[in-house]
mmCIF file of C-alpha atoms in Angstrom:
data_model
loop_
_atom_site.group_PDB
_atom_site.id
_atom_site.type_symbol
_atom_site.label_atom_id
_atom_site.label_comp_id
_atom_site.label_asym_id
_atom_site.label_seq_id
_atom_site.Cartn_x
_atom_site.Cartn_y
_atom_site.Cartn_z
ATOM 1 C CA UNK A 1416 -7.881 -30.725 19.196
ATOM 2 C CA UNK A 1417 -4.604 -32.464 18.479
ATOM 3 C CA UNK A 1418 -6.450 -34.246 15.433
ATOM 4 C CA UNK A 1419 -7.359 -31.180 13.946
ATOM 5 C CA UNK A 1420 -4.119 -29.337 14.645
ATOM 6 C CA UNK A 1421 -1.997 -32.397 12.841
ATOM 7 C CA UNK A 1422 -4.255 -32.011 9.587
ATOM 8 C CA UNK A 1423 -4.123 -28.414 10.201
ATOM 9 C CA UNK A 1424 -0.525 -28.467 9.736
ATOM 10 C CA UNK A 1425 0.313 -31.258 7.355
ATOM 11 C CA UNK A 1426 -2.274 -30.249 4.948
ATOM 12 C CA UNK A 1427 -1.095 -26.702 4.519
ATOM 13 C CA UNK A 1428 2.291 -27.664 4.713
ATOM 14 C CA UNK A 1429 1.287 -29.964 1.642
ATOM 15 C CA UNK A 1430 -0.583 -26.998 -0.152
ATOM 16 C CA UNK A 1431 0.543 -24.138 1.091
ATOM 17 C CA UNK A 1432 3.327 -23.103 -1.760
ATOM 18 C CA UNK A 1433 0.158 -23.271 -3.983
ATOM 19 C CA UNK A 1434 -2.043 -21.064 -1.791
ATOM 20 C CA UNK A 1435 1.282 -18.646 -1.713
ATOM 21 C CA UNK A 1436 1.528 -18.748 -5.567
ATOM 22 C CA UNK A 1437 -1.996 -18.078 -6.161
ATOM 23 C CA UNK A 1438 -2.022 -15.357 -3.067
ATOM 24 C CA UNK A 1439 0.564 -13.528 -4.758
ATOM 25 C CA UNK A 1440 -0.376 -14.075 -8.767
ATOM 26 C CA UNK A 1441 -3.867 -12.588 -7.140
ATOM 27 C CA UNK A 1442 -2.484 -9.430 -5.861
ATOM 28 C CA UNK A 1443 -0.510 -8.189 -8.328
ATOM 29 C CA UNK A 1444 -3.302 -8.455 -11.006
ATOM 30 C CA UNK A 1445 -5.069 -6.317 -8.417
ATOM 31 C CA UNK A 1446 -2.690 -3.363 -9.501
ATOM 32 C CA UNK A 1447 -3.012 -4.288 -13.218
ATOM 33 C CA UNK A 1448 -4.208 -0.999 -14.182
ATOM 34 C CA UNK A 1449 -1.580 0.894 -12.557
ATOM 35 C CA UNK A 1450 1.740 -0.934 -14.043
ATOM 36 C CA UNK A 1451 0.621 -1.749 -17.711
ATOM 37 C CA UNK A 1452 2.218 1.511 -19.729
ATOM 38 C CA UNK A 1453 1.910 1.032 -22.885
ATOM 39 C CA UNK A 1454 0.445 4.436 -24.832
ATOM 40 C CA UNK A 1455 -3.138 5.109 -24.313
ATOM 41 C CA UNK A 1456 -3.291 2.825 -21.514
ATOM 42 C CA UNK A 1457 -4.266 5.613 -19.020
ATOM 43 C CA UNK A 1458 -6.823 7.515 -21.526
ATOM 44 C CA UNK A 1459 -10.381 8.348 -20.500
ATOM 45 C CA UNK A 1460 -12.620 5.894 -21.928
ATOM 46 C CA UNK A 1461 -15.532 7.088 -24.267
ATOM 47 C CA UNK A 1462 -18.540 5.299 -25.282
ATOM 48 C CA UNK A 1463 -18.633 6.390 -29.325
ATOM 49 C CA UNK A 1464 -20.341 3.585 -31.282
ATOM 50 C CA UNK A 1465 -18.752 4.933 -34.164
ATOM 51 C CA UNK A 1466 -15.110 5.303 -32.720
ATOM 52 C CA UNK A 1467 -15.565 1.774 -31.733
ATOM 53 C CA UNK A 1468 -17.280 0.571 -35.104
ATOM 54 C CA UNK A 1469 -14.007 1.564 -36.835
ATOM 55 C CA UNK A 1470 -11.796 0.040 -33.936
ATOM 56 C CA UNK A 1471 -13.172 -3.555 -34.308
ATOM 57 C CA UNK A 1472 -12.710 -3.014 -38.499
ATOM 58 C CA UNK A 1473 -9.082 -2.359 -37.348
ATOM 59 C CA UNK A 1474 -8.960 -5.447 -34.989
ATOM 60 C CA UNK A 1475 -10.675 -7.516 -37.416
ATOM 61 C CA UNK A 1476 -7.224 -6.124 -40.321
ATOM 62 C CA UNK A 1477 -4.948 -6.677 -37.841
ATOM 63 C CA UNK A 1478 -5.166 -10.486 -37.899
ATOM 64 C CA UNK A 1479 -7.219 -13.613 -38.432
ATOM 65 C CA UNK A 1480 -9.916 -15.049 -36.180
ATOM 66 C CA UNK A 1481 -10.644 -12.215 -34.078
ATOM 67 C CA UNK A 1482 -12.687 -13.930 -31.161
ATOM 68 C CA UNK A 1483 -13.640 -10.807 -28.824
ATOM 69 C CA UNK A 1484 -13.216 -7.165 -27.704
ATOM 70 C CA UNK A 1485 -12.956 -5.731 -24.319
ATOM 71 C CA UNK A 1486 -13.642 -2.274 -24.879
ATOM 72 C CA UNK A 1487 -11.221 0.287 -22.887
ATOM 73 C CA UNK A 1488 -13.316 1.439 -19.786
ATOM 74 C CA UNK A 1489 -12.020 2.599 -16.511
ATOM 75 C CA UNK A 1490 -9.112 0.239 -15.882
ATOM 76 C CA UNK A 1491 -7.853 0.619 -19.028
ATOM 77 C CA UNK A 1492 -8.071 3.200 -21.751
ATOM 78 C CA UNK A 1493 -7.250 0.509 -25.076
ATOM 79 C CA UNK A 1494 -9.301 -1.777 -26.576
ATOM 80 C CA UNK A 1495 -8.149 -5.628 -26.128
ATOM 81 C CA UNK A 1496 -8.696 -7.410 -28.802
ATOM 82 C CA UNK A 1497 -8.027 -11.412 -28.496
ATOM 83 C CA UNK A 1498 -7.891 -14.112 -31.544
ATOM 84 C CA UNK A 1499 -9.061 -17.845 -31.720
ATOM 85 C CA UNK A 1500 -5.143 -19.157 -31.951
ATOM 86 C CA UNK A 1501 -4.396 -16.970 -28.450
ATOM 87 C CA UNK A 1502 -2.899 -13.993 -29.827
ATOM 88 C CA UNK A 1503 -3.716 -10.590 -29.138
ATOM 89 C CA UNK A 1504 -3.753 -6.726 -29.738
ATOM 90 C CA UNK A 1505 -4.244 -3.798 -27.460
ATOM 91 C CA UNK A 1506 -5.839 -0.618 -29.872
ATOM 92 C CA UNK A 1507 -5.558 2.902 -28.934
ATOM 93 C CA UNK A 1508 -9.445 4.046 -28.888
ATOM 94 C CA UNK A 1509 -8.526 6.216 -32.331
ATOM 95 C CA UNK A 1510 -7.572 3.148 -34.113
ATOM 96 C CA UNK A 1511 -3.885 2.683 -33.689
ATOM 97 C CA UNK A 1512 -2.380 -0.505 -32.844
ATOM 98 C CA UNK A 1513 -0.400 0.170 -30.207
ATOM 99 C CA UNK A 1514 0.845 -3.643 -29.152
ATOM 100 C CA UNK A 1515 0.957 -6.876 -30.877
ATOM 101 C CA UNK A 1516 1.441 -10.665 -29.237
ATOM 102 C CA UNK A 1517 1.377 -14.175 -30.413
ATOM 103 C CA UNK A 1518 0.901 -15.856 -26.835
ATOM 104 C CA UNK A 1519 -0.054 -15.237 -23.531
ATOM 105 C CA UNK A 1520 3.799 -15.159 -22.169
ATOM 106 C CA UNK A 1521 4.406 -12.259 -24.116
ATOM 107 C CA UNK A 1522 2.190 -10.120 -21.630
ATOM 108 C CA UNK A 1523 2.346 -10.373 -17.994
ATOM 109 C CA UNK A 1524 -1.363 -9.660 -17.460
ATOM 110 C CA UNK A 1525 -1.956 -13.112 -19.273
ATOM 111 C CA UNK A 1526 0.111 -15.135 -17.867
ATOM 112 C CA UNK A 1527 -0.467 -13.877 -14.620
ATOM 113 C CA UNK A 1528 -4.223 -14.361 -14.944
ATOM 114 C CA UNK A 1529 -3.722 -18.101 -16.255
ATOM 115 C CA UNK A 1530 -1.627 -18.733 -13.204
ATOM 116 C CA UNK A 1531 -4.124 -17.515 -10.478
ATOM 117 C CA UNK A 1532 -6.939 -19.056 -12.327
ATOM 118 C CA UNK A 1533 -5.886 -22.148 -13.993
ATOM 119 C CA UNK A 1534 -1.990 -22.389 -12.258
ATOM 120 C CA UNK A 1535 -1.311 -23.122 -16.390
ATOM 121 C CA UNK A 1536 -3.055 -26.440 -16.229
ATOM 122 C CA UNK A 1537 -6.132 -25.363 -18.265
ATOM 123 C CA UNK A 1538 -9.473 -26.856 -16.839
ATOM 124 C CA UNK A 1539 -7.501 -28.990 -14.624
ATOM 125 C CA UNK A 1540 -5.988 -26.526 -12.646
ATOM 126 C CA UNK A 1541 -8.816 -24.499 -12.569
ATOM 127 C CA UNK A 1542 -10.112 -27.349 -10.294
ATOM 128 C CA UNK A 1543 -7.268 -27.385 -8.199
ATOM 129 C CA UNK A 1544 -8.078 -23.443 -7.653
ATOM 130 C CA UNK A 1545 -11.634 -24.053 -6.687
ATOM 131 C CA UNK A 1546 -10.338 -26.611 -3.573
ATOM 132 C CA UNK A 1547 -7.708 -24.479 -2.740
ATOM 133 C CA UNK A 1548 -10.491 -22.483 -1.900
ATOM 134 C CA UNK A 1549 -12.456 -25.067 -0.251
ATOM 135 C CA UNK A 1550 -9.204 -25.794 1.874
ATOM 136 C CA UNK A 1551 -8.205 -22.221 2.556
ATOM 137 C CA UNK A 1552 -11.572 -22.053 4.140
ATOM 138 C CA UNK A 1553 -10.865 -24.970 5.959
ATOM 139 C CA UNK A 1554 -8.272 -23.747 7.495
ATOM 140 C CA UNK A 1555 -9.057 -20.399 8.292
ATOM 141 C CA UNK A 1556 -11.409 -21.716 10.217
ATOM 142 C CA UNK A 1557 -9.663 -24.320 11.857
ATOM 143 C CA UNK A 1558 -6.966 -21.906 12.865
ATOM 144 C CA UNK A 1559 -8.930 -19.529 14.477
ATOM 145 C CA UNK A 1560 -9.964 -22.429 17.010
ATOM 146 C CA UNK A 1561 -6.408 -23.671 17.014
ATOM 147 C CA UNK A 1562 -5.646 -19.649 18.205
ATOM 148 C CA UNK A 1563 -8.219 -19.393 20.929
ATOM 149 C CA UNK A 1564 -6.292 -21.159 23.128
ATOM 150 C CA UNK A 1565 -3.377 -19.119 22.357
ATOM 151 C CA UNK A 1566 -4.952 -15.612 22.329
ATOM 152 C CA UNK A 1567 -3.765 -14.213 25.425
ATOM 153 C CA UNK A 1568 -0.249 -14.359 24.044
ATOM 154 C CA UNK A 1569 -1.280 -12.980 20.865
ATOM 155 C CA UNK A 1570 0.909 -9.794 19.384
ATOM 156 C CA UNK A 1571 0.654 -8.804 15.692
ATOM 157 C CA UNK A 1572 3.674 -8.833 13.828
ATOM 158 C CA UNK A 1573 4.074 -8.309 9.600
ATOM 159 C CA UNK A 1574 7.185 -11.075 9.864
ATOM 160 C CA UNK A 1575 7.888 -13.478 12.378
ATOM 161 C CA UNK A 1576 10.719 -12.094 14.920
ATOM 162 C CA UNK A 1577 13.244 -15.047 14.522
ATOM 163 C CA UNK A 1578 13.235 -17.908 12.039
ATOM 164 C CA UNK A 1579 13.065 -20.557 14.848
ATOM 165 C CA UNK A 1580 9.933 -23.181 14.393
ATOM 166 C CA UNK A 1581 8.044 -21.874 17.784
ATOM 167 C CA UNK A 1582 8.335 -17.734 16.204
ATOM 168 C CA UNK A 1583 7.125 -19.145 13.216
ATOM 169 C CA UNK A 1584 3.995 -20.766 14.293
ATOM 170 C CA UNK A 1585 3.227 -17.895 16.780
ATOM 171 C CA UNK A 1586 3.455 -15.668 13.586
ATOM 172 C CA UNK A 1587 1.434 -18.025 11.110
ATOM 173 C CA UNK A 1588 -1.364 -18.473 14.170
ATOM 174 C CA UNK A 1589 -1.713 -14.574 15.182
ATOM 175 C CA UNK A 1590 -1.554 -13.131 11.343
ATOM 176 C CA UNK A 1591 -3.782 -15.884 10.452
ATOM 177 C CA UNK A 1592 -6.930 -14.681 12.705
ATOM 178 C CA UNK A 1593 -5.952 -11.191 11.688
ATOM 179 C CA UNK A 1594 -6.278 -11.845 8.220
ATOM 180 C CA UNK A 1595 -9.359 -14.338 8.438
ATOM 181 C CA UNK A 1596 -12.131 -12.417 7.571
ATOM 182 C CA UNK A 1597 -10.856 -11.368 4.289
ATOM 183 C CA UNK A 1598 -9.474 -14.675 3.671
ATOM 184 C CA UNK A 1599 -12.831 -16.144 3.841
ATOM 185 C CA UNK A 1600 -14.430 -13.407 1.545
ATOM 186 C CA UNK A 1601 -11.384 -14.328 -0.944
ATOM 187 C CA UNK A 1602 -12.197 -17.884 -0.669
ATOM 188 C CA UNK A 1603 -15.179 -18.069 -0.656
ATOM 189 C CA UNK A 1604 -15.978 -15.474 -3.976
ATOM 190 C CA UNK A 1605 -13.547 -17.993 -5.752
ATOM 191 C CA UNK A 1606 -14.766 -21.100 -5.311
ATOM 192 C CA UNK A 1607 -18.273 -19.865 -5.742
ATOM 193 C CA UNK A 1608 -17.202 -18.529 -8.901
ATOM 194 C CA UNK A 1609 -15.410 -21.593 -10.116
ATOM 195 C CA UNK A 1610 -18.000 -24.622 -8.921
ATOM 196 C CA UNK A 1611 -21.182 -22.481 -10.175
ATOM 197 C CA UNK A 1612 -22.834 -26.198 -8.563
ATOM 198 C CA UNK A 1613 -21.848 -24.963 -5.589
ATOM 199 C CA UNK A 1614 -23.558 -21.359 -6.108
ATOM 200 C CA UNK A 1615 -26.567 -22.152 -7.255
ATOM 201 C CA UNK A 1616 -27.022 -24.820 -4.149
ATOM 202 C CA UNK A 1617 -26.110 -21.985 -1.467
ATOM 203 C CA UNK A 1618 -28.779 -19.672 -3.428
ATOM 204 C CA UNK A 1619 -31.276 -22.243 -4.438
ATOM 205 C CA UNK A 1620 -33.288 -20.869 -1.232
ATOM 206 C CA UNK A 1621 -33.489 -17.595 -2.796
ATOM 207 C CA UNK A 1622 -34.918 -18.617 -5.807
ATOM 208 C CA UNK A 1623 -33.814 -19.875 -9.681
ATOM 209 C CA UNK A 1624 -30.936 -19.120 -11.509
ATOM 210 C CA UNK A 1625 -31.456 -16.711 -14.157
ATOM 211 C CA UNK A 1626 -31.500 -18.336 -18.085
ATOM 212 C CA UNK A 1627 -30.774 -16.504 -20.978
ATOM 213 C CA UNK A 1628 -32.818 -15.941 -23.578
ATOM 214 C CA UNK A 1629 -33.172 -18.369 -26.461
ATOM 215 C CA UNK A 1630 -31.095 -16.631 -29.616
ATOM 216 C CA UNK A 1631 -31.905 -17.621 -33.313
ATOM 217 C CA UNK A 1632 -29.035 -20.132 -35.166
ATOM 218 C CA UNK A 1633 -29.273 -19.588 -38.411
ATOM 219 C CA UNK A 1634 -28.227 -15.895 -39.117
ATOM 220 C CA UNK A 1635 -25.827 -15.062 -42.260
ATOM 221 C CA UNK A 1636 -22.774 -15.349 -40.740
ATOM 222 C CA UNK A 1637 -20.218 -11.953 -40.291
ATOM 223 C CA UNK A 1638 -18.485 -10.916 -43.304
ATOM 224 C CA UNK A 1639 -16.579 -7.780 -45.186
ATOM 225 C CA UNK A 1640 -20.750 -6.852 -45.492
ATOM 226 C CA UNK A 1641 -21.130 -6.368 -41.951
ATOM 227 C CA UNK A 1642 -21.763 -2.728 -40.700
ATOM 228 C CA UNK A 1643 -19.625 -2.425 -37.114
ATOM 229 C CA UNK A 1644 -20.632 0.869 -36.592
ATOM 230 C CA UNK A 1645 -24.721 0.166 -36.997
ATOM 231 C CA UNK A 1646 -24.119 -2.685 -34.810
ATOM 232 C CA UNK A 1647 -22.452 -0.622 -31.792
ATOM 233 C CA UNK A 1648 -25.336 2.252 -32.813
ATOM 234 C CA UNK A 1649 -28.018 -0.523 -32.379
ATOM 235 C CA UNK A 1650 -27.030 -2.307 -29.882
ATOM 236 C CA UNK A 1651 -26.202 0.980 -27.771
ATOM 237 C CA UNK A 1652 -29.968 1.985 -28.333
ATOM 238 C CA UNK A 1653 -31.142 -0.852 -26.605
ATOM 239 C CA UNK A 1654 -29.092 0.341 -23.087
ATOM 240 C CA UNK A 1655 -28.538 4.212 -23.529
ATOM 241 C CA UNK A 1656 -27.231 4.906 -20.398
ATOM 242 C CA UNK A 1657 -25.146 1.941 -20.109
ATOM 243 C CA UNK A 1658 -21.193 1.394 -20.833
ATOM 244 C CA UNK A 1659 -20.431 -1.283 -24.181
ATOM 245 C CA UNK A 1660 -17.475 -3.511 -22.516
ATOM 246 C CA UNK A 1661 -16.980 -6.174 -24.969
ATOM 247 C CA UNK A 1662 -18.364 -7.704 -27.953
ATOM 248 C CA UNK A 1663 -18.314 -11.554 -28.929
ATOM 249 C CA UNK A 1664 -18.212 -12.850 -32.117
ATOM 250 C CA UNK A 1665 -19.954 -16.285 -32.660
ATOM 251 C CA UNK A 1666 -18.057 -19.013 -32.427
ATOM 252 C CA UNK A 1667 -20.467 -20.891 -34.693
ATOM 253 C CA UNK A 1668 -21.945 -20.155 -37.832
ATOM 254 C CA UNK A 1669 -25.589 -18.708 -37.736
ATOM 255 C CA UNK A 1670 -25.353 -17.586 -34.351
ATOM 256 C CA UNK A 1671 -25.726 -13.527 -33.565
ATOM 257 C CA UNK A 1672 -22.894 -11.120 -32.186
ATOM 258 C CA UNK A 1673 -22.990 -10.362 -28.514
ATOM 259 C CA UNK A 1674 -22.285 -7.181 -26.519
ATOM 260 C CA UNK A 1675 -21.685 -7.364 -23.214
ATOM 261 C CA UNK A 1676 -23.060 -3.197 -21.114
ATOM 262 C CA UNK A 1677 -22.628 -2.653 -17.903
ATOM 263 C CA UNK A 1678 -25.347 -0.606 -16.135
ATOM 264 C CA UNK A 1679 -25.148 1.894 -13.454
ATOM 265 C CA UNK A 1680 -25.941 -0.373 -10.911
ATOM 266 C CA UNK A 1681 -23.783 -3.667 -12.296
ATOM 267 C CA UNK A 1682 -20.945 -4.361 -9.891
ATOM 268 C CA UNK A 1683 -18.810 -6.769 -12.882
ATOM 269 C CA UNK A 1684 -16.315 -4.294 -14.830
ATOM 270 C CA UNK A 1685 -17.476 -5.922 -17.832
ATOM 271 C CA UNK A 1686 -21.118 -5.742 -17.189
ATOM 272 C CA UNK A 1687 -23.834 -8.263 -17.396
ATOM 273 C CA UNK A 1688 -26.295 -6.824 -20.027
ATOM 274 C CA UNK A 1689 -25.990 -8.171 -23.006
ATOM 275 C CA UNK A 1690 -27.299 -7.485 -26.503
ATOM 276 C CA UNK A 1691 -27.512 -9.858 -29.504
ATOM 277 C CA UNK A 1692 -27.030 -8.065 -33.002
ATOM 278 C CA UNK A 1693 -27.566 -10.052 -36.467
ATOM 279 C CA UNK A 1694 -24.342 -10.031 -38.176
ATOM 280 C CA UNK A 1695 -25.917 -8.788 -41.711
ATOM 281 C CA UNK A 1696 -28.439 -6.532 -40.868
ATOM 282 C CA UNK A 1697 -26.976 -5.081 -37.925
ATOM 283 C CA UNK A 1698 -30.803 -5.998 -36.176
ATOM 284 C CA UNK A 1699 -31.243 -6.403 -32.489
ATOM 285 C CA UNK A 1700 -32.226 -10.240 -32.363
ATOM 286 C CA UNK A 1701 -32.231 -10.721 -28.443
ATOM 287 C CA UNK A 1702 -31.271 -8.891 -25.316
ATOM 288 C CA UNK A 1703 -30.812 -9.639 -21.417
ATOM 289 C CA UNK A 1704 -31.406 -7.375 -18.464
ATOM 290 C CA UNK A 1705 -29.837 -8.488 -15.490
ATOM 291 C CA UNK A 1706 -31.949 -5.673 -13.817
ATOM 292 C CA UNK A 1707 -35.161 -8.436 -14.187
ATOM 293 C CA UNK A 1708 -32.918 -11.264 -13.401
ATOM 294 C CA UNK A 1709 -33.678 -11.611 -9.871
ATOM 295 C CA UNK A 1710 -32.163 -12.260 -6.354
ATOM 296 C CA UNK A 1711 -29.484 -15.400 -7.495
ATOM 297 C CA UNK A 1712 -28.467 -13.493 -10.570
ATOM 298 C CA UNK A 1713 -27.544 -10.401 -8.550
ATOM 299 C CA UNK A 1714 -26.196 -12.011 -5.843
ATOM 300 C CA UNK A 1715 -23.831 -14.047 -8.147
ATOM 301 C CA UNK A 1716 -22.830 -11.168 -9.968
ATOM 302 C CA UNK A 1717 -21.064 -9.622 -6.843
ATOM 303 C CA UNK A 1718 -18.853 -12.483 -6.364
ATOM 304 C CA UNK A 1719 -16.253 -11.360 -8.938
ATOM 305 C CA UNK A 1720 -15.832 -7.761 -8.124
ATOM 306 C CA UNK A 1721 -15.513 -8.960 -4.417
ATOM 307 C CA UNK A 1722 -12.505 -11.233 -5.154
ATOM 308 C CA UNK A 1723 -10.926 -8.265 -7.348
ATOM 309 C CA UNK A 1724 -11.446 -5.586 -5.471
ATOM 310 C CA UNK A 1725 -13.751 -3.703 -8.887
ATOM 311 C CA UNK A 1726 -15.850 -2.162 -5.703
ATOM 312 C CA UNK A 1727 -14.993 -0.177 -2.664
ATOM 313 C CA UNK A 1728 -12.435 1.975 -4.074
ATOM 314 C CA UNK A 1729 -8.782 2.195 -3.032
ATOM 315 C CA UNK A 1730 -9.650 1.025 0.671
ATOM 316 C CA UNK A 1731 -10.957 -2.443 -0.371
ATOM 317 C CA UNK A 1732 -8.401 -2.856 -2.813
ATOM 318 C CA UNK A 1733 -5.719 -2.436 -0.137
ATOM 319 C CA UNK A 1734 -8.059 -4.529 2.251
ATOM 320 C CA UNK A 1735 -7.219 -7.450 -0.418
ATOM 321 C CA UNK A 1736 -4.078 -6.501 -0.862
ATOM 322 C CA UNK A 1737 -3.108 -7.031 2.362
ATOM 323 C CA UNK A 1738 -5.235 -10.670 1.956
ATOM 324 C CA UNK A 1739 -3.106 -11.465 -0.569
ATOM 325 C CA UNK A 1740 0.495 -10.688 0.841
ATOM 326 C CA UNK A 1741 -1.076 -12.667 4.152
ATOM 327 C CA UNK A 1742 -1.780 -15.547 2.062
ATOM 328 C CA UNK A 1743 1.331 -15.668 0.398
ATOM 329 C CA UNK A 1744 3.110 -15.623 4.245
ATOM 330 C CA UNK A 1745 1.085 -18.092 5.601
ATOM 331 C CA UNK A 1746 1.697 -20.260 3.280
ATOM 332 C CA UNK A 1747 5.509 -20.288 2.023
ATOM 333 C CA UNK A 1748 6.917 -19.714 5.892
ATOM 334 C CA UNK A 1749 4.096 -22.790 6.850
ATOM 335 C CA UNK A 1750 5.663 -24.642 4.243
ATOM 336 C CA UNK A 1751 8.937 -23.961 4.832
ATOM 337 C CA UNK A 1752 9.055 -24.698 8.777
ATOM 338 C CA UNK A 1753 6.739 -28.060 8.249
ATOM 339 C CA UNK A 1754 9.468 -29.405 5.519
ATOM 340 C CA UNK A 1755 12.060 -28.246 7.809
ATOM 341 C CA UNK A 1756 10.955 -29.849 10.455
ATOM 342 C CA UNK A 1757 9.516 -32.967 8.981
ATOM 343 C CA UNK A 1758 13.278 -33.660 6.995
ATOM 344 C CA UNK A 1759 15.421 -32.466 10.102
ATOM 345 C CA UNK A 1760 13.490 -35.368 12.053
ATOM 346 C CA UNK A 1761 15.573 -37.972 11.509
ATOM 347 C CA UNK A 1762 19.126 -36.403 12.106
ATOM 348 C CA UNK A 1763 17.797 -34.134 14.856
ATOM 349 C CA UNK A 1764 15.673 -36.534 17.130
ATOM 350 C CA UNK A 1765 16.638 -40.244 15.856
ATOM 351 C CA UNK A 1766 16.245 -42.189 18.987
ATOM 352 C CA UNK A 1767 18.734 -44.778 19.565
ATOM 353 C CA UNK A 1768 17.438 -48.435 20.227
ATOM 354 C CA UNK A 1769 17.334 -49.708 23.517
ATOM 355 C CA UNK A 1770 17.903 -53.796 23.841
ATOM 356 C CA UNK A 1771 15.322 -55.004 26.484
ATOM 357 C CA UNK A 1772 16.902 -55.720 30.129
ATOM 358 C CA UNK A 1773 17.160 -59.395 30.784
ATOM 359 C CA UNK A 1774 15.720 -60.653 33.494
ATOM 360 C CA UNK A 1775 17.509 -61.589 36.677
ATOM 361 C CA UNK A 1776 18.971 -65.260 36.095
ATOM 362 C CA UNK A 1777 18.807 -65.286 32.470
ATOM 363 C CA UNK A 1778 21.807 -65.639 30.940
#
C-alpha cells in the first residue's frame, strides 16, 4: 500500500498541472455553444440543399483552398468553413460572411480545442493526451483503494477547509472517489478515441471494425463547373431524413467530395453517414451507412458524444462539468502541496548529522 500511495502521489504531482489544463480547456468547450455571439450564431438550423449550395459558392469566394464545411446544426446556427493554410470563416446560413480569421488564436474555440486535444504540440501532444488518459485512469483507481481505508472520515467538501498539506490530501482523497465514476467515463472515451489500437482490441470480441467503401480516384477534379447545389440535392436523396453536417473536399486530385449526415439514431453531432458525390457531374459515386456497420462501429461511435456531453441533455453536460472542474482541483492543489512539500524538505526537516559515540577508552 505504501508503494502504490508514493507513485500515487509523485506521479500526479508530476502530471497533474497537465490533467488540470486539459480538465479545464475540456469544460469550457463544453459550453461552446452558449458563449460564441457572433450574429446568426443562435439561428435554427435548416437543411436546404439549395441554401447550402450557394453557401459553399460563398465559402469557396471568400478565400483560397477551402478544405471543409461544418454545416450550422444545433450547436451552432453558421456554417464553418476552414481552409488548407488554417484560416477560417463562419457564414450566416443566407450567405453572409459574418467572421473572418487567419489562425486558430484568433478564435477561442480553436485554440481551446488544440489545447485539450493536442496541448499545441500537434501529433505529439495528442499522444501525451491519450496517456494522460491512461494515467488518470490509473489513478482514479488507485485512489479509491488509497480512500478505503480512510472512508469513515470521509466528508465532501467543493474546496479544501485550510491550505495545510493534511486538509489538502483529505480534500484531493474524498472529491476524488466522488468524482471517479465520471472520471473514468472521461478517460476512458478519450483515450479510446485517440489510440483507435486500443479500441478495436477492447471490441475485437464483438466483432470487425467497420471499412469503408472503396471510392473511385480518378474523377475530374472540382472546378468553377461544379454544381454545389445538385451535389447537396443528390447527396441529400441518398439520406432523406437525415441532417448534412459537413462536406469534404478532396485533398487529392481524382478523388470524390464527401458529406458527412447524421441519422436519427447517430449519437456524433456531425454524423457518421457519409455520401461521396463526383465533383463534375454532381453523381452519387459511393455511400456508407453506419446503420449496417455493426456492433464495433456503433459502439465506437458513442465514445465522442460521451466525452462531450452531445447526449443526455443539460444533466449530463453538468455531470461533466462538474468532471471537469474536479479534474482541474485534483490536479493543480495535488501539484501544488507535492512541490510544496517536496522543496520545503530541506529547510523544514534537514536533519543535523550526528558524529558516532566513541567507544569507552578510545581516545
Amino acid at each position: 500500500m505504501k508503494l502504490l500511495s508514493l507513485l500515487h502521489r509523485w506521479t500526479g504531482g508530476i502530471v497533474g498541472i497537465l490533467l488540470a489544463v486539459t480538465g479545464l480547456s475540456g469544460t469550457v468547450l463544453l459550453w461552446e455553444d452558449s458563449w460564441i455571439m457572433l450574429d446568426g450564431a443562435h439561428d435554427p438550423a435548416l437543411a436546404d440543399p439549395v441554401a447550402m449550395g450557394r453557401a459553399i459558392k460563398v465559402a469557396r469566394e471568400t478565400a483560397p483552398g477551402l478544405s471543409r464545411v461544418t454545416f450550422a446544426g444545433d450547436e451552432i446556427g453558421l456554417h464553418q468553413a476552414v481552409y488548407s493554410d488554417g484560416s477560417g470563416a463562419y457564414i450566416m446560413q443566407e450567405g453572409t460572411v459574418v467572421d473572418r480569421w487567419s489562425g486558430m488564436w484568433e478564435r477561442p474555440e480553436l485554440w481551446l480545442f488544440d489545447l485539450h486535444h493536442y496541448l499545441f504540440l500537434g501529433e505529439t501532444g495528442k499522444t501525451i493526451t491519450g496517456v494522460l488518459g491512461i494515467l488518470l485512469l490509473a489513478f482514479t483507481i488507485s485512489g479509491t483503494i488509497l480512500w478505503w481505508r480512510t472512508r469513515k472520515t470521509f466528508r465532501f467538501r467543493l474546496w479544501p477547509p485550510r491550505y495545510t498539506a493534511s486538509a489538502i490530501v483529505r480534500h484531493h482523497r474524498d472529491l476524488g472517489v466522488v468524482a471517479s465514476p465520471l472520471l473514468i467515463v472521461a478517460a476512458a472515451t478519450g483515450t479510446l478515441m485517440i489510440f483507435p489500437a486500443v479500441s478495436g482490441f477492447v471490441l475485437s470480441p464483438l466483432g470487425e471494425a467497420h471499412q469503408k467503401p472503396a471510392l473511385p480516384a480518378e474523377l475530374a477534379p472540382v472546378g468553377p463547373a461544379t454544381d454545389w447545389q445538385s451535389v447537396m440535392r443528390n447527396a441529400q436523396a441518398v439520406f432523406p431524413s437525415a441532417a448534412p453536417r459537413r462536406l469534404m473536399l478532396p485533398s487529392k486530385p481524382g478523388e470524390p467530395i464527401a458529406i458527412r449526415f447524421r441519422q436519427d439514431f447517430e449519437w456524433t453531432p456531425n454524423g457518421r453517414s457519409y455520401v461521396w458525390i463526383a465533383p463534375d457531374s454532381a453523381a452519387v459515386v459511393g455511400m456508407d451507412d453506419p446503420a449496417k456497420a455493426g456492433a464495433v462501429s456503433a459502439i465506437s461511435e458513442t465514445f465522442y458524444p460521451i466525452h462531450a456531453a452531445k447526449v443526455g441533455g443539460i444533466v449530463w453536460r453538468l455531470a461533466m462539468t462538474f468532471a471537469g472542474l474536479a479534474l482541474v482541483l485534483l490536479g493543480l492543489l495535488a501539484s501544488w502541496s507535492f512541490w510544496r512539500g517536496q522543496i520545503g524538505k530541506p529547510a523544514g526537516r534537514r536533519r543535523v548529522a550526528q558524529r558516532p559515540r566513541r567507544a569507552v577508552g578510545q581516545s
